[in-house]
mmCIF file of C-alpha atoms and ligand atoms in Angstrom:
data_model
loop_
_atom_site.group_PDB
_atom_site.id
_atom_site.type_symbol
_atom_site.label_atom_id
_atom_site.label_comp_id
_atom_site.label_asym_id
_atom_site.label_seq_id
_atom_site.Cartn_x
_atom_site.Cartn_y
_atom_site.Cartn_z
ATOM 1 C CA MET A 1 11.083 -15.241 26.274
ATOM 2 C CA LYS A 2 7.460 -14.368 27.095
ATOM 3 C CA ILE A 3 5.088 -11.587 26.076
ATOM 4 C CA THR A 4 4.235 -9.655 29.247
ATOM 5 C CA ASP A 5 2.187 -6.770 27.875
ATOM 6 C CA ALA A 6 0.788 -5.302 24.665
ATOM 7 C CA ARG A 7 -1.076 -2.087 23.978
ATOM 8 C CA VAL A 8 -2.531 -0.085 21.128
ATOM 9 C CA ILE A 9 -1.365 3.480 20.524
ATOM 10 C CA VAL A 10 -3.651 5.636 18.351
ATOM 11 C CA THR A 11 -2.126 8.926 17.266
ATOM 12 C CA CYS A 12 -2.974 11.617 14.709
ATOM 13 C CA PRO A 13 0.073 13.685 13.704
ATOM 14 C CA GLY A 14 -1.880 15.062 10.705
ATOM 15 C CA ARG A 15 -3.617 11.738 10.036
ATOM 16 C CA ASN A 16 -4.563 8.719 12.162
ATOM 17 C CA PHE A 17 -2.226 5.794 12.818
ATOM 18 C CA VAL A 18 -2.784 2.634 14.876
ATOM 19 C CA THR A 19 0.347 1.034 16.362
ATOM 20 C CA LEU A 20 0.612 -2.121 18.462
ATOM 21 C CA LYS A 21 3.477 -2.286 20.963
ATOM 22 C CA ILE A 22 4.430 -5.675 22.427
ATOM 23 C CA GLU A 23 6.623 -5.979 25.539
ATOM 24 C CA THR A 24 8.553 -9.015 26.770
ATOM 25 C CA ASP A 25 10.022 -10.263 30.031
ATOM 26 C CA GLU A 26 13.527 -9.785 28.573
ATOM 27 C CA GLY A 27 12.975 -6.071 28.046
ATOM 28 C CA LEU A 28 12.775 -6.323 24.239
ATOM 29 C CA THR A 29 9.831 -4.552 22.615
ATOM 30 C CA GLY A 30 8.440 -4.591 19.092
ATOM 31 C CA ILE A 31 5.915 -2.481 17.193
ATOM 32 C CA GLY A 32 3.559 -3.183 14.306
ATOM 33 C CA ASP A 33 1.289 -1.015 12.126
ATOM 34 C CA GLY A 34 -2.461 -1.761 12.213
ATOM 35 C CA THR A 35 -3.754 1.369 10.450
ATOM 36 C CA LEU A 36 -6.884 0.926 8.296
ATOM 37 C CA ASN A 37 -7.702 4.297 6.748
ATOM 38 C CA GLY A 38 -11.125 5.591 7.828
ATOM 39 C CA ARG A 39 -11.771 2.511 10.033
ATOM 40 C CA GLU A 40 -8.880 2.869 12.506
ATOM 41 C CA LEU A 41 -10.805 2.306 15.735
ATOM 42 C CA ALA A 42 -12.247 -0.986 14.520
ATOM 43 C CA VAL A 43 -8.727 -2.440 14.349
ATOM 44 C CA ALA A 44 -7.788 -0.828 17.681
ATOM 45 C CA SER A 45 -10.790 -2.490 19.325
ATOM 46 C CA TYR A 46 -10.165 -5.843 17.603
ATOM 47 C CA LEU A 47 -6.630 -5.797 18.981
ATOM 48 C CA THR A 48 -7.448 -4.556 22.479
ATOM 49 C CA ASP A 49 -10.609 -6.574 23.066
ATOM 50 C CA HIS A 50 -9.926 -9.776 21.150
ATOM 51 C CA VAL A 51 -6.224 -10.257 20.370
ATOM 52 C CA ILE A 52 -4.088 -8.822 23.173
ATOM 53 C CA PRO A 53 -5.619 -11.063 25.894
ATOM 54 C CA CYS A 54 -4.497 -14.109 23.837
ATOM 55 C CA LEU A 55 -0.925 -12.818 23.473
ATOM 56 C CA ILE A 56 0.035 -12.494 27.131
ATOM 57 C CA GLY A 57 2.373 -15.316 28.196
ATOM 58 C CA ARG A 58 3.088 -16.527 24.628
ATOM 59 C CA ASP A 59 6.636 -17.008 23.336
ATOM 60 C CA PRO A 60 7.245 -14.072 20.905
ATOM 61 C CA HIS A 61 9.634 -16.237 18.851
ATOM 62 C CA ARG A 62 6.753 -18.494 17.743
ATOM 63 C CA ILE A 63 5.651 -16.124 14.960
ATOM 64 C CA GLU A 64 4.194 -18.747 12.632
ATOM 65 C CA ASP A 65 2.237 -20.436 15.425
ATOM 66 C CA THR A 66 0.870 -17.081 16.631
ATOM 67 C CA TRP A 67 -0.155 -16.171 13.077
ATOM 68 C CA GLN A 68 -2.007 -19.469 12.632
ATOM 69 C CA TYR A 69 -3.537 -19.129 16.104
ATOM 70 C CA LEU A 70 -4.960 -15.684 15.308
ATOM 71 C CA TYR A 71 -6.059 -16.599 11.746
ATOM 72 C CA ARG A 72 -7.523 -20.081 12.293
ATOM 73 C CA GLY A 73 -8.357 -19.555 15.942
ATOM 74 C CA ALA A 74 -10.782 -16.686 15.336
ATOM 75 C CA TYR A 75 -13.045 -19.026 13.302
ATOM 76 C CA TRP A 76 -14.106 -15.865 11.358
ATOM 77 C CA ARG A 77 -11.368 -15.566 8.760
ATOM 78 C CA ARG A 78 -9.980 -12.810 6.551
ATOM 79 C CA GLY A 79 -11.278 -9.258 6.093
ATOM 80 C CA PRO A 80 -9.363 -5.972 6.432
ATOM 81 C CA VAL A 81 -9.970 -5.447 10.168
ATOM 82 C CA THR A 82 -8.878 -8.952 11.203
ATOM 83 C CA MET A 83 -5.919 -9.089 8.836
ATOM 84 C CA SER A 84 -4.629 -5.607 9.782
ATOM 85 C CA ALA A 85 -4.762 -6.654 13.449
ATOM 86 C CA ILE A 86 -2.896 -9.898 12.689
ATOM 87 C CA ALA A 87 -0.386 -7.860 10.665
ATOM 88 C CA ALA A 88 0.258 -5.551 13.616
ATOM 89 C CA VAL A 89 1.056 -8.552 15.851
ATOM 90 C CA ASP A 90 3.141 -10.273 13.178
ATOM 91 C CA THR A 91 5.214 -7.141 12.425
ATOM 92 C CA ALA A 92 5.862 -6.515 16.113
ATOM 93 C CA LEU A 93 6.976 -10.140 16.598
ATOM 94 C CA TRP A 94 9.377 -10.011 13.620
ATOM 95 C CA ASP A 95 10.733 -6.775 15.118
ATOM 96 C CA ILE A 96 11.367 -8.536 18.457
ATOM 97 C CA LYS A 97 12.917 -11.616 16.825
ATOM 98 C CA ALA A 98 15.305 -9.507 14.746
ATOM 99 C CA LYS A 99 16.232 -7.381 17.767
ATOM 100 C CA ALA A 100 16.880 -10.562 19.777
ATOM 101 C CA ALA A 101 19.158 -11.800 16.972
ATOM 102 C CA GLY A 102 20.877 -8.401 16.770
ATOM 103 C CA LEU A 103 20.113 -8.293 13.028
ATOM 104 C CA PRO A 104 18.136 -6.097 10.639
ATOM 105 C CA LEU A 105 14.923 -7.930 9.724
ATOM 106 C CA TYR A 106 15.892 -8.492 6.079
ATOM 107 C CA GLN A 107 18.735 -10.750 7.257
ATOM 108 C CA LEU A 108 16.220 -13.090 8.903
ATOM 109 C CA LEU A 109 14.196 -13.296 5.680
ATOM 110 C CA GLY A 110 17.212 -14.501 3.710
ATOM 111 C CA GLY A 111 19.385 -11.417 3.302
ATOM 112 C CA ALA A 112 19.521 -8.657 0.700
ATOM 113 C CA SER A 113 18.749 -9.559 -2.911
ATOM 114 C CA ARG A 114 19.622 -6.035 -4.104
ATOM 115 C CA THR A 115 21.502 -2.950 -2.952
ATOM 116 C CA GLY A 116 18.465 -0.651 -2.891
ATOM 117 C CA VAL A 117 14.704 -0.686 -3.274
ATOM 118 C CA MET A 118 13.400 1.270 -6.286
ATOM 119 C CA VAL A 119 10.506 3.467 -5.192
ATOM 120 C CA TYR A 120 7.947 5.517 -7.091
ATOM 121 C CA GLY A 121 6.754 8.937 -6.023
ATOM 122 C CA HIS A 122 3.433 10.684 -6.626
ATOM 123 C CA ALA A 123 3.346 13.571 -9.109
ATOM 124 C CA ASN A 124 -0.025 15.218 -9.583
ATOM 125 C CA GLY A 125 -1.551 18.490 -10.696
ATOM 126 C CA ALA A 126 -4.851 20.193 -11.368
ATOM 127 C CA ASP A 127 -4.149 20.002 -15.114
ATOM 128 C CA ILE A 128 -1.659 18.302 -17.444
ATOM 129 C CA GLU A 129 0.871 21.129 -17.294
ATOM 130 C CA ALA A 130 0.858 21.244 -13.481
ATOM 131 C CA ALA A 131 1.220 17.451 -13.307
ATOM 132 C CA ALA A 132 4.133 17.598 -15.782
ATOM 133 C CA ASP A 133 5.844 20.271 -13.644
ATOM 134 C CA GLU A 134 5.527 17.941 -10.669
ATOM 135 C CA VAL A 135 7.028 15.062 -12.665
ATOM 136 C CA ALA A 136 9.975 17.388 -13.398
ATOM 137 C CA HIS A 137 10.295 17.994 -9.660
ATOM 138 C CA TYR A 138 10.406 14.242 -8.906
ATOM 139 C CA ILE A 139 13.026 13.758 -11.625
ATOM 140 C CA GLU A 140 15.127 16.472 -9.928
ATOM 141 C CA LEU A 141 14.746 14.618 -6.618
ATOM 142 C CA GLY A 142 16.282 11.559 -8.309
ATOM 143 C CA TYR A 143 13.218 9.317 -8.696
ATOM 144 C CA LYS A 144 13.493 6.624 -11.388
ATOM 145 C CA ALA A 145 9.760 5.840 -11.254
ATOM 146 C CA ILE A 146 6.929 8.351 -10.986
ATOM 147 C CA ARG A 147 3.164 7.938 -10.760
ATOM 148 C CA ALA A 148 1.265 10.681 -12.618
ATOM 149 C CA GLN A 149 -2.349 11.778 -12.003
ATOM 150 C CA CYS A 150 -4.074 14.966 -13.127
ATOM 151 C CA GLY A 151 -7.407 16.748 -12.866
ATOM 152 C CA ILE A 152 -10.053 15.861 -15.484
ATOM 153 C CA PRO A 153 -11.777 18.766 -17.308
ATOM 154 C CA GLY A 154 -15.430 18.898 -16.252
ATOM 155 C CA LEU A 155 -14.891 17.081 -12.927
ATOM 156 C CA PRO A 156 -14.519 19.310 -9.845
ATOM 157 C CA SER A 157 -12.108 16.901 -8.121
ATOM 158 C CA THR A 158 -10.373 13.666 -9.015
ATOM 159 C CA TYR A 159 -8.661 10.829 -7.186
ATOM 160 C CA GLY A 160 -4.929 11.392 -6.724
ATOM 161 C CA VAL A 161 -4.897 15.161 -7.199
ATOM 162 C CA SER A 162 -3.904 16.895 -3.982
ATOM 163 C CA LYS A 163 -4.792 20.260 -2.584
ATOM 164 C CA ASP A 164 -1.143 20.854 -1.773
ATOM 165 C CA LYS A 165 1.731 19.276 -3.651
ATOM 166 C CA MET A 166 3.415 16.866 -1.294
ATOM 167 C CA PHE A 167 0.765 15.155 0.769
ATOM 168 C CA TYR A 168 -2.282 13.869 -1.087
ATOM 169 C CA GLU A 169 -4.619 12.917 1.742
ATOM 170 C CA PRO A 170 -8.007 11.625 0.637
ATOM 171 C CA ALA A 171 -9.359 11.037 4.191
ATOM 172 C CA ASP A 172 -10.196 14.703 4.437
ATOM 173 C CA ALA A 173 -13.397 15.165 6.465
ATOM 174 C CA ASP A 174 -15.234 13.857 9.533
ATOM 175 C CA LEU A 175 -18.025 12.651 7.255
ATOM 176 C CA PRO A 176 -17.300 11.349 3.732
ATOM 177 C CA THR A 177 -16.762 14.023 1.070
ATOM 178 C CA GLU A 178 -18.843 13.392 -2.098
ATOM 179 C CA ASN A 179 -16.911 13.324 -5.393
ATOM 180 C CA ILE A 180 -18.349 13.208 -8.922
ATOM 181 C CA TRP A 181 -17.073 10.766 -11.518
ATOM 182 C CA SER A 182 -17.325 10.422 -15.302
ATOM 183 C CA THR A 183 -15.548 7.488 -16.929
ATOM 184 C CA SER A 184 -15.918 8.920 -20.447
ATOM 185 C CA LYS A 185 -14.292 12.242 -19.496
ATOM 186 C CA TYR A 186 -11.473 10.355 -17.781
ATOM 187 C CA LEU A 187 -10.825 7.933 -20.651
ATOM 188 C CA ASP A 188 -10.562 10.798 -23.139
ATOM 189 C CA HIS A 189 -8.123 12.797 -21.019
ATOM 190 C CA VAL A 190 -5.568 10.405 -19.479
ATOM 191 C CA PRO A 191 -3.738 9.460 -22.729
ATOM 192 C CA LYS A 192 -3.060 13.192 -23.301
ATOM 193 C CA LEU A 193 -1.280 13.372 -19.939
ATOM 194 C CA PHE A 194 1.107 10.557 -20.844
ATOM 195 C CA GLU A 195 1.649 11.855 -24.387
ATOM 196 C CA THR A 196 2.758 15.170 -22.846
ATOM 197 C CA LEU A 197 5.021 13.441 -20.308
ATOM 198 C CA ARG A 198 6.815 11.323 -22.934
ATOM 199 C CA ASP A 199 7.192 14.369 -25.238
ATOM 200 C CA ARG A 200 8.665 16.477 -22.447
ATOM 201 C CA PHE A 201 10.764 13.922 -20.502
ATOM 202 C CA GLY A 202 11.573 11.153 -22.981
ATOM 203 C CA TRP A 203 11.803 7.480 -22.076
ATOM 204 C CA ASP A 204 14.359 7.231 -19.242
ATOM 205 C CA HIS A 205 11.841 7.163 -16.386
ATOM 206 C CA HIS A 206 9.200 4.643 -15.417
ATOM 207 C CA LEU A 207 5.709 6.153 -15.491
ATOM 208 C CA LEU A 208 2.783 4.691 -13.525
ATOM 209 C CA HIS A 209 -0.926 5.479 -13.275
ATOM 210 C CA ASP A 210 -3.741 4.514 -10.859
ATOM 211 C CA ALA A 211 -7.317 4.222 -12.197
ATOM 212 C CA HIS A 212 -8.508 3.523 -8.626
ATOM 213 C CA HIS A 213 -11.128 0.818 -9.258
ATOM 214 C CA ARG A 214 -13.403 2.949 -11.483
ATOM 215 C CA LEU A 215 -13.569 1.120 -14.807
ATOM 216 C CA THR A 216 -15.344 -1.926 -16.156
ATOM 217 C CA PRO A 217 -13.125 -4.610 -17.732
ATOM 218 C CA ILE A 218 -13.791 -3.504 -21.308
ATOM 219 C CA GLU A 219 -13.171 0.170 -20.401
ATOM 220 C CA ALA A 220 -9.916 -0.876 -18.749
ATOM 221 C CA GLY A 221 -8.950 -2.748 -21.919
ATOM 222 C CA ARG A 222 -9.576 0.424 -23.919
ATOM 223 C CA LEU A 223 -7.547 2.582 -21.509
ATOM 224 C CA GLY A 224 -4.703 0.066 -21.506
ATOM 225 C CA LYS A 225 -4.628 0.042 -25.308
ATOM 226 C CA SER A 226 -4.648 3.832 -25.527
ATOM 227 C CA LEU A 227 -1.725 4.044 -23.066
ATOM 228 C CA GLU A 228 0.417 1.414 -24.806
ATOM 229 C CA PRO A 229 2.296 3.969 -26.972
ATOM 230 C CA TYR A 230 3.593 5.625 -23.766
ATOM 231 C CA ARG A 231 4.933 2.351 -22.279
ATOM 232 C CA LEU A 232 3.740 2.624 -18.688
ATOM 233 C CA PHE A 233 5.446 0.607 -15.949
ATOM 234 C CA TRP A 234 1.939 -0.269 -14.784
ATOM 235 C CA LEU A 235 -1.728 0.614 -14.894
ATOM 236 C CA GLU A 236 -3.069 0.138 -11.369
ATOM 237 C CA ASP A 237 -6.485 -0.908 -10.041
ATOM 238 C CA ALA A 238 -8.205 -0.500 -13.392
ATOM 239 C CA VAL A 239 -11.130 -2.687 -12.283
ATOM 240 C CA PRO A 240 -12.550 -3.651 -8.871
ATOM 241 C CA THR A 241 -11.406 -7.196 -8.131
ATOM 242 C CA GLU A 242 -14.212 -8.888 -6.221
ATOM 243 C CA ASN A 243 -14.678 -10.696 -9.524
ATOM 244 C CA GLN A 244 -11.116 -11.755 -10.302
ATOM 245 C CA GLU A 245 -12.203 -13.330 -13.612
ATOM 246 C CA GLY A 246 -12.963 -9.803 -14.908
ATOM 247 C CA PHE A 247 -9.244 -9.335 -15.486
ATOM 248 C CA ARG A 248 -9.347 -11.967 -18.239
ATOM 249 C CA ILE A 249 -11.137 -9.395 -20.410
ATOM 250 C CA VAL A 250 -8.628 -6.654 -19.593
ATOM 251 C CA ARG A 251 -5.755 -9.007 -20.459
ATOM 252 C CA GLN A 252 -7.300 -9.978 -23.786
ATOM 253 C CA HIS A 253 -7.341 -6.356 -24.921
ATOM 254 C CA THR A 254 -4.052 -4.815 -23.821
ATOM 255 C CA THR A 255 -0.354 -5.548 -23.341
ATOM 256 C CA GLN A 256 -0.195 -2.771 -20.735
ATOM 257 C CA PRO A 257 1.331 -4.259 -17.499
ATOM 258 C CA LEU A 258 -1.349 -4.432 -14.776
ATOM 259 C CA ALA A 259 -1.032 -3.912 -11.015
ATOM 260 C CA VAL A 260 -3.666 -4.627 -8.409
ATOM 261 C CA GLY A 261 -4.117 -5.557 -4.769
ATOM 262 C CA GLU A 262 -3.596 -2.671 -2.338
ATOM 263 C CA ILE A 263 -6.914 -3.587 -0.692
ATOM 264 C CA PHE A 264 -6.231 -7.355 -0.653
ATOM 265 C CA ASN A 265 -6.022 -9.012 2.774
ATOM 266 C CA THR A 266 -4.998 -12.575 1.905
ATOM 267 C CA ILE A 267 -3.687 -14.740 -0.896
ATOM 268 C CA TRP A 268 -7.300 -15.786 -1.597
ATOM 269 C CA ASP A 269 -8.066 -12.304 -2.976
ATOM 270 C CA ALA A 270 -5.439 -12.854 -5.663
ATOM 271 C CA LYS A 271 -5.478 -16.619 -6.299
ATOM 272 C CA THR A 272 -7.096 -16.539 -9.755
ATOM 273 C CA LEU A 273 -5.340 -13.317 -10.750
ATOM 274 C CA ILE A 274 -1.949 -14.854 -10.013
ATOM 275 C CA GLU A 275 -2.587 -18.440 -11.116
ATOM 276 C CA GLU A 276 -3.932 -17.352 -14.508
ATOM 277 C CA GLN A 277 -1.229 -14.674 -14.870
ATOM 278 C CA LEU A 278 -3.859 -11.972 -15.292
ATOM 279 C CA ILE A 279 -1.703 -9.363 -13.539
ATOM 280 C CA ASP A 280 1.953 -8.371 -13.537
ATOM 281 C CA TYR A 281 2.343 -6.756 -10.089
ATOM 282 C CA ILE A 282 0.736 -7.572 -6.759
ATOM 283 C CA ARG A 283 0.200 -4.506 -4.553
ATOM 284 C CA ALA A 284 -0.515 -6.234 -1.210
ATOM 285 C CA THR A 285 1.600 -4.933 1.641
ATOM 286 C CA VAL A 286 2.528 -5.744 5.224
ATOM 287 C CA VAL A 287 -0.252 -3.990 7.161
ATOM 288 C CA HIS A 288 -3.334 -5.031 5.205
ATOM 289 C CA ALA A 289 -2.221 -8.522 4.162
ATOM 290 C CA GLY A 290 -1.472 -10.215 7.467
ATOM 291 C CA GLY A 291 2.101 -9.049 8.060
ATOM 292 C CA ILE A 292 5.458 -10.277 6.798
ATOM 293 C CA THR A 293 4.469 -13.918 7.400
ATOM 294 C CA HIS A 294 1.538 -13.853 4.969
ATOM 295 C CA LEU A 295 2.991 -11.358 2.485
ATOM 296 C CA ARG A 296 5.953 -13.665 2.010
ATOM 297 C CA ARG A 297 3.543 -16.481 1.135
ATOM 298 C CA ILE A 298 1.735 -14.279 -1.422
ATOM 299 C CA ALA A 299 5.056 -13.217 -2.971
ATOM 300 C CA ASP A 300 6.304 -16.790 -3.303
ATOM 301 C CA PHE A 301 3.065 -17.844 -5.024
ATOM 302 C CA ALA A 302 3.299 -14.776 -7.277
ATOM 303 C CA GLY A 303 6.900 -15.571 -8.150
ATOM 304 C CA LEU A 304 5.855 -18.957 -9.543
ATOM 305 C CA HIS A 305 3.575 -17.138 -12.000
ATOM 306 C CA HIS A 306 5.809 -14.290 -13.251
ATOM 307 C CA VAL A 307 4.102 -11.755 -10.980
ATOM 308 C CA ARG A 308 6.327 -9.263 -9.174
ATOM 309 C CA THR A 309 5.706 -7.234 -6.024
ATOM 310 C CA GLY A 310 4.722 -3.560 -5.873
ATOM 311 C CA CYS A 311 3.851 -2.894 -2.237
ATOM 312 C CA HIS A 312 1.293 -0.231 -1.418
ATOM 313 C CA GLY A 313 2.987 2.705 0.341
ATOM 314 C CA ALA A 314 0.476 5.551 0.624
ATOM 315 C CA THR A 315 0.692 7.940 3.590
ATOM 316 C CA ASP A 316 -2.098 6.111 5.448
ATOM 317 C CA LEU A 317 0.322 3.213 5.944
ATOM 318 C CA SER A 318 2.474 4.285 8.868
ATOM 319 C CA PRO A 319 6.285 4.516 8.848
ATOM 320 C CA VAL A 320 6.184 1.211 10.765
ATOM 321 C CA CYS A 321 4.630 -0.489 7.740
ATOM 322 C CA MET A 322 7.039 1.369 5.431
ATOM 323 C CA GLY A 323 10.058 0.159 7.410
ATOM 324 C CA ALA A 324 8.847 -3.454 7.492
ATOM 325 C CA ALA A 325 7.948 -3.340 3.775
ATOM 326 C CA LEU A 326 11.449 -2.088 2.893
ATOM 327 C CA HIS A 327 13.029 -5.081 4.663
ATOM 328 C CA PHE A 328 10.664 -7.344 2.722
ATOM 329 C CA ASP A 329 11.491 -5.518 -0.553
ATOM 330 C CA LEU A 330 15.230 -5.752 -0.043
ATOM 331 C CA TRP A 331 14.899 -9.517 0.277
ATOM 332 C CA VAL A 332 12.009 -10.602 -1.975
ATOM 333 C CA PRO A 333 13.412 -12.223 -5.137
ATOM 334 C CA ASN A 334 10.497 -11.181 -7.392
ATOM 335 C CA PHE A 335 10.603 -7.502 -6.408
ATOM 336 C CA GLY A 336 9.106 -4.945 -8.794
ATOM 337 C CA VAL A 337 8.830 -1.540 -7.147
ATOM 338 C CA GLN A 338 7.776 0.043 -3.830
ATOM 339 C CA GLU A 339 5.385 3.001 -3.519
ATOM 340 C CA TYR A 340 6.756 5.870 -1.414
ATOM 341 C CA MET A 341 4.519 8.880 -0.825
ATOM 342 C CA ARG A 342 6.607 10.406 2.001
ATOM 343 C CA HIS A 343 5.120 11.265 5.397
ATOM 344 C CA THR A 344 4.846 14.718 6.937
ATOM 345 C CA GLU A 345 7.559 15.964 9.283
ATOM 346 C CA ALA A 346 5.141 15.591 12.217
ATOM 347 C CA THR A 347 4.593 11.903 11.371
ATOM 348 C CA ASP A 348 8.309 11.252 10.914
ATOM 349 C CA ALA A 349 8.960 12.815 14.342
ATOM 350 C CA VAL A 350 6.459 10.465 16.032
ATOM 351 C CA PHE A 351 8.002 7.455 14.230
ATOM 352 C CA PRO A 352 11.828 7.838 14.193
ATOM 353 C CA HIS A 353 13.197 5.411 11.589
ATOM 354 C CA ALA A 354 16.366 3.964 10.094
ATOM 355 C CA TYR A 355 15.187 3.888 6.461
ATOM 356 C CA SER A 356 16.500 6.416 3.963
ATOM 357 C CA PHE A 357 16.074 7.595 0.359
ATOM 358 C CA ALA A 358 18.865 8.361 -2.106
ATOM 359 C CA GLY A 359 18.782 8.649 -5.893
ATOM 360 C CA GLY A 360 15.447 6.931 -6.418
ATOM 361 C CA TYR A 361 16.205 3.995 -4.121
ATOM 362 C CA MET A 362 15.449 3.319 -0.468
ATOM 363 C CA HIS A 363 17.206 1.191 2.112
ATOM 364 C CA PRO A 364 15.678 -0.067 5.382
ATOM 365 C CA GLY A 365 18.890 0.573 7.347
ATOM 366 C CA ASP A 366 20.858 -1.907 9.442
ATOM 367 C CA THR A 367 19.415 -1.270 12.893
ATOM 368 C CA PRO A 368 18.397 -4.549 14.594
ATOM 369 C CA GLY A 369 14.657 -5.120 14.102
ATOM 370 C CA HIS A 370 12.677 -3.287 11.421
ATOM 371 C CA GLY A 371 14.296 -0.018 12.397
ATOM 372 C CA VAL A 372 11.177 2.015 13.265
ATOM 373 C CA GLU A 373 10.243 3.158 16.779
ATOM 374 C CA ILE A 374 7.411 5.234 18.239
ATOM 375 C CA ASP A 375 7.914 8.280 20.448
ATOM 376 C CA GLU A 376 4.984 7.625 22.766
ATOM 377 C CA ALA A 377 5.164 10.984 24.571
ATOM 378 C CA LEU A 378 4.969 12.829 21.259
ATOM 379 C CA ALA A 379 2.261 10.463 19.936
ATOM 380 C CA ALA A 380 0.114 11.309 22.982
ATOM 381 C CA LYS A 381 0.078 14.961 21.925
ATOM 382 C CA TYR A 382 -1.922 14.067 18.774
ATOM 383 C CA PRO A 383 -5.295 12.549 19.779
ATOM 384 C CA TYR A 384 -7.430 10.553 17.321
ATOM 385 C CA SER A 385 -9.460 12.691 14.940
ATOM 386 C CA ARG A 386 -12.211 11.007 12.890
ATOM 387 C CA ALA A 387 -11.583 11.179 9.138
ATOM 388 C CA PHE A 388 -13.342 9.361 6.306
ATOM 389 C CA LEU A 389 -12.304 8.501 2.763
ATOM 390 C CA PRO A 390 -14.533 10.158 0.120
ATOM 391 C CA VAL A 391 -17.417 8.482 -1.699
ATOM 392 C CA ASN A 392 -18.008 8.753 -5.441
ATOM 393 C CA ARG A 393 -21.181 9.366 -7.467
ATOM 394 C CA LEU A 394 -21.719 9.377 -11.224
ATOM 395 C CA GLU A 395 -22.964 12.644 -12.718
ATOM 396 C CA ASP A 396 -26.598 11.429 -12.408
ATOM 397 C CA GLY A 397 -26.147 10.719 -8.686
ATOM 398 C CA THR A 398 -25.581 6.938 -8.866
ATOM 399 C CA MET A 399 -23.160 5.628 -6.227
ATOM 400 C CA TRP A 400 -19.874 4.498 -7.805
ATOM 401 C CA ASN A 401 -16.516 3.158 -6.659
ATOM 402 C CA TRP A 402 -14.172 5.696 -5.113
HETATM 403 O O1 KDG B 501 -6.498 4.671 1.993
HETATM 404 C C1 KDG B 501 -6.615 4.682 0.607
HETATM 405 C C2 KDG B 501 -5.282 5.002 -0.045
HETATM 406 O O2 KDG B 501 -4.260 4.226 0.517
HETATM 407 C C3 KDG B 501 -5.319 4.786 -1.525
HETATM 408 O O3 KDG B 501 -6.323 5.564 -2.094
HETATM 409 C C4 KDG B 501 -3.981 5.141 -2.134
HETATM 410 O O4 KDG B 501 -4.600 4.138 -4.195
HETATM 411 C C5 KDG B 501 -3.730 4.507 -3.442
HETATM 412 C C6 KDG B 501 -2.341 4.318 -3.848
HETATM 413 O O5 KDG B 501 -2.131 3.739 -4.900
HETATM 414 O O6 KDG B 501 -1.455 4.739 -3.102
HETATM 415 MG MG1 MG B 502 -3.789 2.711 -5.612
#
């Protein structure tokens, strides 16, 4: 088999998505997600101008060789743009290989290790009561694991708190929105949210929380300690991870399980964190971490060190990434949980898919390939619309992490 054509499809059914479609001389096609929130066109250009010309004529079955060719062959390694582009190619090639075999992708990885993939949903509200009402809603929907975020008194807006209930979409303006942040206000308020949730709902559900990179290691240690009585499944992205050694301090101060890595692109972003067992869950996923081929390598390394997977699954990762991630999750032996934020109806219509949700678990379906397609005619009706993620400033105007 040979690759005869490949093209990038950028569509915006409510938010932007970048999809690579690869065609072959045997009529089989495959698609991969290359969406990088707020920087979509950089990946589209990287693919169109620098990757696609190298794909034409290659054997689509040689996934590992193509991965190494694109990673080593660029000379300039790593980074979110490069690795999202490689992921798009890798996902599309796994899709083609599984279609050629007539098997769902998880069968090629080694088969199912479980009957369903536990997912967590996003409950949030302007205050503690509204967030608790949303948790009740997710419990009614059957979720076993729920992430909870709420507004912080004194801050006009906060990460994770949506304007409407279902679709929290931070990339909300054609120039970055400016948010205000106060760590002290946040640290005082969050434990009250989880105290309320445990009082109201008891201990049958997993609760999760995302600090979204805003704390220093010692502040994260304090937050972890104050949340220990409420037994969270994980505390996510407490500290930015450019300095992986910073997590040693967090670990010394709390037994709260820690998750990190949604912005990681390669195993090198997590080497110290995993090797020293400084985290419990690795959040890397298919689109931003080089595709199934590289994610599998990260997961195997993590498994040696008691670290389980918790793939990123926000709405800026397209249904193509979601489908591929669910095949990975169904197989990966050291699975922890999968994030599932749900896409809008418009997005689901552009990306018809075989995956499904029931009773807190998802299944990728048994369609050959990864089970997600793109309706190109419908996609063409939603042209690209520039949208940025917000930026964050402290109350005195200092730039901070968003
Ligand atoms: O594009 C940024 C989002 O994917 C991110 O803010 C979502 O932190 C996130 C999460 O845990 O889903
Ligand atoms: Mg997060």
